[in-house]
Short mmCIF file of C-alpha atoms and ligand atoms in Angstrom, two decimals:
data_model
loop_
_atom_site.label_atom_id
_atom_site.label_comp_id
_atom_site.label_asym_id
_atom_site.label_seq_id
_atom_site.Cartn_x
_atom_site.Cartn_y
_atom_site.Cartn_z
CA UNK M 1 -21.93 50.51 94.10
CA UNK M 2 -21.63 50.69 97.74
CA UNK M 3 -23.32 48.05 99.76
CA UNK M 4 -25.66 48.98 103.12
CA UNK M 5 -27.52 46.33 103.77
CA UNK M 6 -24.73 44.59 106.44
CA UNK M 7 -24.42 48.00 107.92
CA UNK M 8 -28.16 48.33 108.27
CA UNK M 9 -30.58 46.91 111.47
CA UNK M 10 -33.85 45.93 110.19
CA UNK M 11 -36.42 48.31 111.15
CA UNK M 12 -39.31 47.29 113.73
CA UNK M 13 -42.81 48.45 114.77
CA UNK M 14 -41.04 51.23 117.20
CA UNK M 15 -38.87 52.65 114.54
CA UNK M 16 -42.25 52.88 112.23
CA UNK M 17 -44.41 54.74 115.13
CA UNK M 18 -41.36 57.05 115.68
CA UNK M 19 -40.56 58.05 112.30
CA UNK M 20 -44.42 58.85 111.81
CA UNK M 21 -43.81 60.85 114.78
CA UNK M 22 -40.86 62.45 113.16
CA UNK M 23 -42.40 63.39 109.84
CA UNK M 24 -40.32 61.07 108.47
CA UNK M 25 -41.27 59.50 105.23
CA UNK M 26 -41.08 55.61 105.02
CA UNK M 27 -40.18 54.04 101.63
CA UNK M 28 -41.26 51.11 100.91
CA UNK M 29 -41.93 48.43 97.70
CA UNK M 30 -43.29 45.45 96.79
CA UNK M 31 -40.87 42.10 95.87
CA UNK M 32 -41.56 38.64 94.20
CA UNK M 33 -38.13 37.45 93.83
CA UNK M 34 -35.00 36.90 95.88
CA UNK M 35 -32.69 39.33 92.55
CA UNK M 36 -35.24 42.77 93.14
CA UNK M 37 -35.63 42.02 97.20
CA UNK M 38 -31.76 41.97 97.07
CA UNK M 39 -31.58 45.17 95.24
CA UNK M 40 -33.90 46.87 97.14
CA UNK M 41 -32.18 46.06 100.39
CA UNK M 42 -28.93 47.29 98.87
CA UNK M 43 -30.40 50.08 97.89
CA UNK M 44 -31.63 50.79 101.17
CA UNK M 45 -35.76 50.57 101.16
CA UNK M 46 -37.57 50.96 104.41
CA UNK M 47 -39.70 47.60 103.98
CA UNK M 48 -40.59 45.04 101.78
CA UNK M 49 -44.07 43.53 100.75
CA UNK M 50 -44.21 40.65 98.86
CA UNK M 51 -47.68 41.47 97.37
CA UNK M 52 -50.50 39.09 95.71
CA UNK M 53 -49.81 41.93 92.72
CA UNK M 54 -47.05 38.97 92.55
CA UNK M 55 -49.81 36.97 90.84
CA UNK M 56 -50.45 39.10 88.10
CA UNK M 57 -46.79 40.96 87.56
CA UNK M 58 -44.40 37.90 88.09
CA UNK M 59 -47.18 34.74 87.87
CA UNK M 60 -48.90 36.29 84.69
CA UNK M 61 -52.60 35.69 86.08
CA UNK M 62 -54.88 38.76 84.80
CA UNK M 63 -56.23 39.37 88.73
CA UNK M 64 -54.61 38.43 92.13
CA UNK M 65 -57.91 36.40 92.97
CA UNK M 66 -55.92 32.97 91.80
CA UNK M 67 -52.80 33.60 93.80
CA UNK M 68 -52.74 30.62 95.74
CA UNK M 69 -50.93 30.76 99.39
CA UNK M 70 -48.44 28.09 98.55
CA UNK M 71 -47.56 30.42 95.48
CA UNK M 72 -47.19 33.48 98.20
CA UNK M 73 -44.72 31.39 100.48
CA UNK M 74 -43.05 30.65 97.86
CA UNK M 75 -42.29 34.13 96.75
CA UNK M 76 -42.44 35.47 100.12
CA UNK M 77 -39.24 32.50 101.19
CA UNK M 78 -36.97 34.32 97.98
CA UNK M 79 -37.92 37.49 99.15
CA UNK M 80 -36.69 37.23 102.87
CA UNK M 81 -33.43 35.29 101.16
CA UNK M 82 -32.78 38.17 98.89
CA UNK M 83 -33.39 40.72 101.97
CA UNK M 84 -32.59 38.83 105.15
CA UNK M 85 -31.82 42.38 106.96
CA UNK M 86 -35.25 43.78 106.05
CA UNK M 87 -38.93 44.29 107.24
CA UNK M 88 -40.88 41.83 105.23
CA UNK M 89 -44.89 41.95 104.79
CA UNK M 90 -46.56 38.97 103.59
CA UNK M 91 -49.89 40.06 101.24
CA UNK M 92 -52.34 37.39 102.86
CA UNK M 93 -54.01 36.29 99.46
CA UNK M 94 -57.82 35.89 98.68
CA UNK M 95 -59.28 32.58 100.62
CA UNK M 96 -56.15 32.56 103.05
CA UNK M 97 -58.54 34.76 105.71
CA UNK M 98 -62.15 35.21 104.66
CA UNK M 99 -63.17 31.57 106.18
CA UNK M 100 -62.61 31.90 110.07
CA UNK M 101 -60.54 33.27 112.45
CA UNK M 102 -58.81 29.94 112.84
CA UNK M 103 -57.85 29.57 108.77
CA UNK M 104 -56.61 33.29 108.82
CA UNK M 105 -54.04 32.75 111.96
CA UNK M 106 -52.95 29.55 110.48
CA UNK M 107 -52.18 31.12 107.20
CA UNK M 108 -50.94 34.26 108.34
CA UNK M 109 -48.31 31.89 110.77
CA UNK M 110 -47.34 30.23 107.91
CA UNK M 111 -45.85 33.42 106.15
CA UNK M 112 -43.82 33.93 109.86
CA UNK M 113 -42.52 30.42 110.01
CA UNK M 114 -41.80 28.89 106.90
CA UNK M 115 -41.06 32.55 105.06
CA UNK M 116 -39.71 34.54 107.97
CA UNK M 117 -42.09 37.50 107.29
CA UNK M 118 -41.96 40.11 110.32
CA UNK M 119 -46.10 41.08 109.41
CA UNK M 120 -49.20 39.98 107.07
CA UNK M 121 -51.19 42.11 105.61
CA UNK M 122 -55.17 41.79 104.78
CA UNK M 123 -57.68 43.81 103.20
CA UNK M 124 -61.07 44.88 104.63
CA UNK M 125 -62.69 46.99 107.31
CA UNK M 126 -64.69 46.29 110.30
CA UNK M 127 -65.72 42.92 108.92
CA UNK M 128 -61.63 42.25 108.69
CA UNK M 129 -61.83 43.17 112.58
CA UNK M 130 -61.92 39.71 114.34
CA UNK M 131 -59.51 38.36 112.05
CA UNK M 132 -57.28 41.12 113.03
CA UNK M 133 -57.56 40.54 116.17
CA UNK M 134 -57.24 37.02 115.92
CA UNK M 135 -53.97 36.83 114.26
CA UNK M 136 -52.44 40.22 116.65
CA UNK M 137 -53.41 37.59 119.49
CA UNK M 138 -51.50 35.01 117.71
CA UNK M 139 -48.51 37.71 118.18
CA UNK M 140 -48.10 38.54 114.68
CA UNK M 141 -48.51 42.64 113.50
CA UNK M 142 -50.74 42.78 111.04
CA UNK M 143 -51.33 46.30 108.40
CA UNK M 144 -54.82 46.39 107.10
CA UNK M 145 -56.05 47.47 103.90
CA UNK M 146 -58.27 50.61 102.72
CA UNK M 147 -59.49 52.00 99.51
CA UNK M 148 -59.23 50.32 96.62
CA UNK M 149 -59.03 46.74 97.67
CA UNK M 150 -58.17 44.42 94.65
CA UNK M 151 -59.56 41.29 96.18
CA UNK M 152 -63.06 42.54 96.13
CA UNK M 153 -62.94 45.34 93.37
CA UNK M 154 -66.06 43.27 92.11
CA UNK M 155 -67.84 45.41 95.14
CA UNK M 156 -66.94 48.79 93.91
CA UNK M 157 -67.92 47.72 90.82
CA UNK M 158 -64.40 47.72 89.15
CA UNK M 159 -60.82 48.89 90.10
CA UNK M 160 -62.49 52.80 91.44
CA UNK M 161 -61.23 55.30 93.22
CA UNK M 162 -62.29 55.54 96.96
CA UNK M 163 -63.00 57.92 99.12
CA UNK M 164 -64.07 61.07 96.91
CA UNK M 165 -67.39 61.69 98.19
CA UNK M 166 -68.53 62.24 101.61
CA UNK M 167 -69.99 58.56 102.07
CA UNK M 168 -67.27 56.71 101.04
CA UNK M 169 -64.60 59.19 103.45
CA UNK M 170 -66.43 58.70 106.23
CA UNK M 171 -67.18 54.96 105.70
CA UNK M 172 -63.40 54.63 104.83
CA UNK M 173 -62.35 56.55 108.08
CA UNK M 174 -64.82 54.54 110.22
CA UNK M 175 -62.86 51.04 109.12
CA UNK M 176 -59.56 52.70 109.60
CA UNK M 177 -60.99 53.61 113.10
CA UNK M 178 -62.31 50.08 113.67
CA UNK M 179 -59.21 48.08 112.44
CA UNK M 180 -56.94 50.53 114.64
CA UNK M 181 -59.09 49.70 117.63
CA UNK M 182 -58.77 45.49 116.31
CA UNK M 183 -55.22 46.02 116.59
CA UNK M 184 -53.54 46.73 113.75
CA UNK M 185 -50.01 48.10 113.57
CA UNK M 186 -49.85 50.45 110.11
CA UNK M 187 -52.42 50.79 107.44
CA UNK M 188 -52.16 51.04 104.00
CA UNK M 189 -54.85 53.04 101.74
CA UNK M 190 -54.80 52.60 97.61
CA UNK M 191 -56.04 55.01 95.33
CA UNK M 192 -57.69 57.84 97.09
CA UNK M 193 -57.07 61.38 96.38
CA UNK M 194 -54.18 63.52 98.62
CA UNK M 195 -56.55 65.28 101.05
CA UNK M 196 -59.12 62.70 102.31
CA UNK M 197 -55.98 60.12 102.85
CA UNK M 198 -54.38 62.65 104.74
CA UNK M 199 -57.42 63.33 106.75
CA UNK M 200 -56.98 59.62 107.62
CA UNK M 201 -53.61 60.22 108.37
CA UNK M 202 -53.97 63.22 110.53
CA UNK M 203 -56.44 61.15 112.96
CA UNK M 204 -55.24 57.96 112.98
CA UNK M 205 -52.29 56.70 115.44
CA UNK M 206 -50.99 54.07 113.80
CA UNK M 207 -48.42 54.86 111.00
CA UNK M 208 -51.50 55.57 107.70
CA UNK M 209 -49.52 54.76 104.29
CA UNK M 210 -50.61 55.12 100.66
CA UNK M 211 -50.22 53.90 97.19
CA UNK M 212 -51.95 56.07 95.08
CA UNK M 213 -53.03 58.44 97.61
CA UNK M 214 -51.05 61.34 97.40
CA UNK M 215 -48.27 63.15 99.76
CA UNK M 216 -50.00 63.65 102.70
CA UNK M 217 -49.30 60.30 104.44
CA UNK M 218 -47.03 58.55 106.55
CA UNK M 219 -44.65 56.47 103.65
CA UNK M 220 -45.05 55.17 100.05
CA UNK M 221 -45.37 52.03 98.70
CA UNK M 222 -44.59 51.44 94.71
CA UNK M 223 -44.74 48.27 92.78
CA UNK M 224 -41.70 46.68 91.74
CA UNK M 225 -42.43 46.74 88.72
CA UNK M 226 -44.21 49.76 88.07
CA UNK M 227 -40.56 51.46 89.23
CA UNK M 228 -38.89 49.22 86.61
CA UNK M 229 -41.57 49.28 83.90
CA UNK M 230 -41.75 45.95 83.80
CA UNK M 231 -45.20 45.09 83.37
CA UNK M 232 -46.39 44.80 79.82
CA UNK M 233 -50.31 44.86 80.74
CA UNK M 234 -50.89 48.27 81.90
CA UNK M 235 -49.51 51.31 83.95
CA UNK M 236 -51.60 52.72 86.97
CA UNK M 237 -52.09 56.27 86.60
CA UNK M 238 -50.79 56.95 90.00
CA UNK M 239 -46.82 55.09 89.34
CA UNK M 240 -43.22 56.40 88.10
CA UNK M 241 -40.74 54.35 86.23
CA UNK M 242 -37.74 55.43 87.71
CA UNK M 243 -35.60 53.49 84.60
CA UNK M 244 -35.39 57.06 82.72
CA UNK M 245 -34.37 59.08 85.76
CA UNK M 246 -30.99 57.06 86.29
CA UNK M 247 -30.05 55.75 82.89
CA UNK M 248 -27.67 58.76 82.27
CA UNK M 249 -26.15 57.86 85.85
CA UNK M 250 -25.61 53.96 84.51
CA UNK M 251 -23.84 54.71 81.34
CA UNK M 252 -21.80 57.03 83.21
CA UNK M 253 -20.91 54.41 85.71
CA UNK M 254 -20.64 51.46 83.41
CA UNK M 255 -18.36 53.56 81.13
CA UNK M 256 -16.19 54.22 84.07
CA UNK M 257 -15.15 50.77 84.44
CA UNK M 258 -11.89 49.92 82.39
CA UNK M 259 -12.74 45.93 81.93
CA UNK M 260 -15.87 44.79 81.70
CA UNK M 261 -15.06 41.37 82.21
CA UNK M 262 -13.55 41.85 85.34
CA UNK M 263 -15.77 43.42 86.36
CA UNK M 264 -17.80 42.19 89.43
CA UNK M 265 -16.14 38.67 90.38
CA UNK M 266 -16.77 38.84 93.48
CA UNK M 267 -20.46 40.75 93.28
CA UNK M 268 -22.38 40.90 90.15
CA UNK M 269 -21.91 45.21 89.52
CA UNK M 270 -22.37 44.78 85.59
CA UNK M 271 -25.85 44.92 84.85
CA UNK M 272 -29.16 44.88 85.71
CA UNK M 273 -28.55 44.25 89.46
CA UNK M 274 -26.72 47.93 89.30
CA UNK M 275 -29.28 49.96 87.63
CA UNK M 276 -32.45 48.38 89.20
CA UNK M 277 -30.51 49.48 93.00
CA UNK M 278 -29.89 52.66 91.20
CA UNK M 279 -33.33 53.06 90.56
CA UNK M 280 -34.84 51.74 93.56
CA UNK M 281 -32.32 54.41 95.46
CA UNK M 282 -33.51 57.43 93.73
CA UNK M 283 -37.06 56.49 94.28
CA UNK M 284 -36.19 56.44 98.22
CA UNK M 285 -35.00 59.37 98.11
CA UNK M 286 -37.84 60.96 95.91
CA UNK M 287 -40.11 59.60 99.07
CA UNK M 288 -37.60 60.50 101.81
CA UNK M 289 -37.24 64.61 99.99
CA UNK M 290 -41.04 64.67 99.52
CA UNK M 291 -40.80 64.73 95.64
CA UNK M 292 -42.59 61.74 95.09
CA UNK M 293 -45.63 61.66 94.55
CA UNK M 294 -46.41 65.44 93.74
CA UNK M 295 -49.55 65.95 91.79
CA UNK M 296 -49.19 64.29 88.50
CA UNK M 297 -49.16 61.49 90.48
CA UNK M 298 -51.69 61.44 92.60
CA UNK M 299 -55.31 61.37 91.74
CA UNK M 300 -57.31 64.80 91.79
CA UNK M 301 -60.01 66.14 93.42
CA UNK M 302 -62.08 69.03 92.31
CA UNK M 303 -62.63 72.23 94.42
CA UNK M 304 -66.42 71.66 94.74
CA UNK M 305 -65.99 67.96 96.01
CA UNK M 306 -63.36 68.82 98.73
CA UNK M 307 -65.25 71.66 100.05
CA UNK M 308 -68.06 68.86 100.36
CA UNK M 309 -65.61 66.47 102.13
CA UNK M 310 -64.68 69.86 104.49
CA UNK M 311 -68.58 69.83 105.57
CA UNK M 312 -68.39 66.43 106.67
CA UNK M 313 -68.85 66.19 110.70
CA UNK M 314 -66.00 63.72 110.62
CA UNK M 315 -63.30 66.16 109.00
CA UNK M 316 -61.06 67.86 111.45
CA UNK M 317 -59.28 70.91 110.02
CA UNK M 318 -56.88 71.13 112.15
O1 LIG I 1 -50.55 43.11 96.31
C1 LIG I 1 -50.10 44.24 96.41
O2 LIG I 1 -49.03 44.60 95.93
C2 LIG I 1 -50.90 45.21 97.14
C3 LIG I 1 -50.72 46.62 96.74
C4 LIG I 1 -51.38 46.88 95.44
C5 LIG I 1 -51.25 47.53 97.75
O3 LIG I 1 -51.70 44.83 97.95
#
């Protein structure tokens, strides 16, 4: 396996705004654990965010409402150990920011100074938009949040997907105007189909990127372990297990080597640590060649309800 991650600078908020520029696909996942953040740095990914998912996929709770922000740091400080050479987000979890501007800059400074995360993000619109501004102020970037929110899926009346109809586009597009405006540096949207996330896309600024929301944004995120079907609970509709796409490559390689035993002295190249990088890589470049996510895994929208979103004062054709 070869290593990049000494060879590799970490990438910064310039690098994001010019490969959004470019065209150029970001790739990014989310990490609980100093093993996986390690792997995914060797394998190359374009940032990291340790997510509150982390509650339910590594903690075991059955939502991310009881992630707790010493349980984040804690996560978030393996994380940054396993990828010191890496952009790092920290998920700020629920109660960490809803309180006051002053609770939401303390809490989003902790995941700076005791985890060494380079951002936070939060989820929310235009009621997210002092807090935002707040914690920019405080000099730390911050992504914001769109779609399907998990914190408050309660709202939208269960885990839905946003930003099909006309009302909830242009209510989604008006927050992703708002939060830009607040001061956010990226934004993330989750589950929405391809075109109205692309719309948002197209007429934001600020780097737009989506899980679950089709090609037509600026990067991808994936869950760790959605990629490694890890997760006994359930599978999203909109994720890839990349284990099956590389298996045939890991035999191959693991065949190749004469001793086992001897294998690896130095650097664990054996087992697990080799195939998850493996996988990890070829998701990249799916992202990077614009073969993930096609279709089957994004989530569709009829004819009749796009041409409605087309009518829509607030969608720009070109
Ligand atoms: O916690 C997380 O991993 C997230 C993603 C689901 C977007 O916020």
């Amino acid at each position: 396996m070869n290593k990049v991650s000494t060879e590799r600078k970490k990438l910064n908020l310039v690098d994001f705004q010019r490969m959004k520029a470019k065209n150029e696909m970001v790739a990014w996942i989310t990490s609980y654990d100093m093993p996986f953040a390690y792997s995914a740095e060797q394998a190359g990914i374009d940032m990291i965010l340790v997510g509150d998912s982390g509650g339910m996929v590594q903690l075991g709770y059955q939502t991310t409402n009881p992630v707790s922000m010493d349980e984040m740091i804690t996560l978030a400080k393996a994380v940054r150990r396993g990828a010191p050479n890496t952009f790092v987000i920290g998920d700020m979890p629920q109660g960490s920011y809803e309180v006051g501007d002053k609770e939401a800059i303390q809490n989003a400074l902790r995941f700076v100074k005791e985890a060494g995360c380079d951002a936070i993000k939060l989820e929310g619109g235009k009621r997210m938009c002092s807090r935002v501004r707040a914690i920019t102020d405080a000099g730390i970037l911050v992504m914001g949040h769109l779609g399907l929110t998990p914190q408050s899926t309660s709202s939208f009346g269960g885990y839905r997907v946003q930003g099909k109809t006309v009302e909830s586009f242009e209510k989604t597009l008006e927050d992703a105007f708002a939060l830009q405006e607040a001061g956010i540096f990226s934004l993330l949207l989750e589950a929405m189909p391809s075109e109205p996330s692309g719309q948002i896309r197209k007429q934001l600024k600020v780097p737009v990127y989506g899980i679950g929301a089709g090609q037509y944004v600026d990067g991808q995120l994936i869950i760790m372990h959605d990629l490694m079907g890890f997760y006994q609970s359930f599978r999203p509709w909109f994720t890839k297990c990349y284990i099956p796409c590389v298996v045939k490559e890991f035999e191959q390689y693991i065949s190749s080597i004469t001793d086992i035993r001897k294998c690896g002295t130095e650097e664990r190249t054996d087992g697990l640590l080799v195939l998850a990088t493996m996988a990890i890589k070829r998701y990249i470049d799916e992202v990077k060649e614009g073969k993930f996510p096609q279709e089957e895994f994004s989530y569709p929208l009829k004819e009749a309800d796009l041409e409605k979103l087309k009518s829509s004062k607030a969608w720009k054709l070109n």
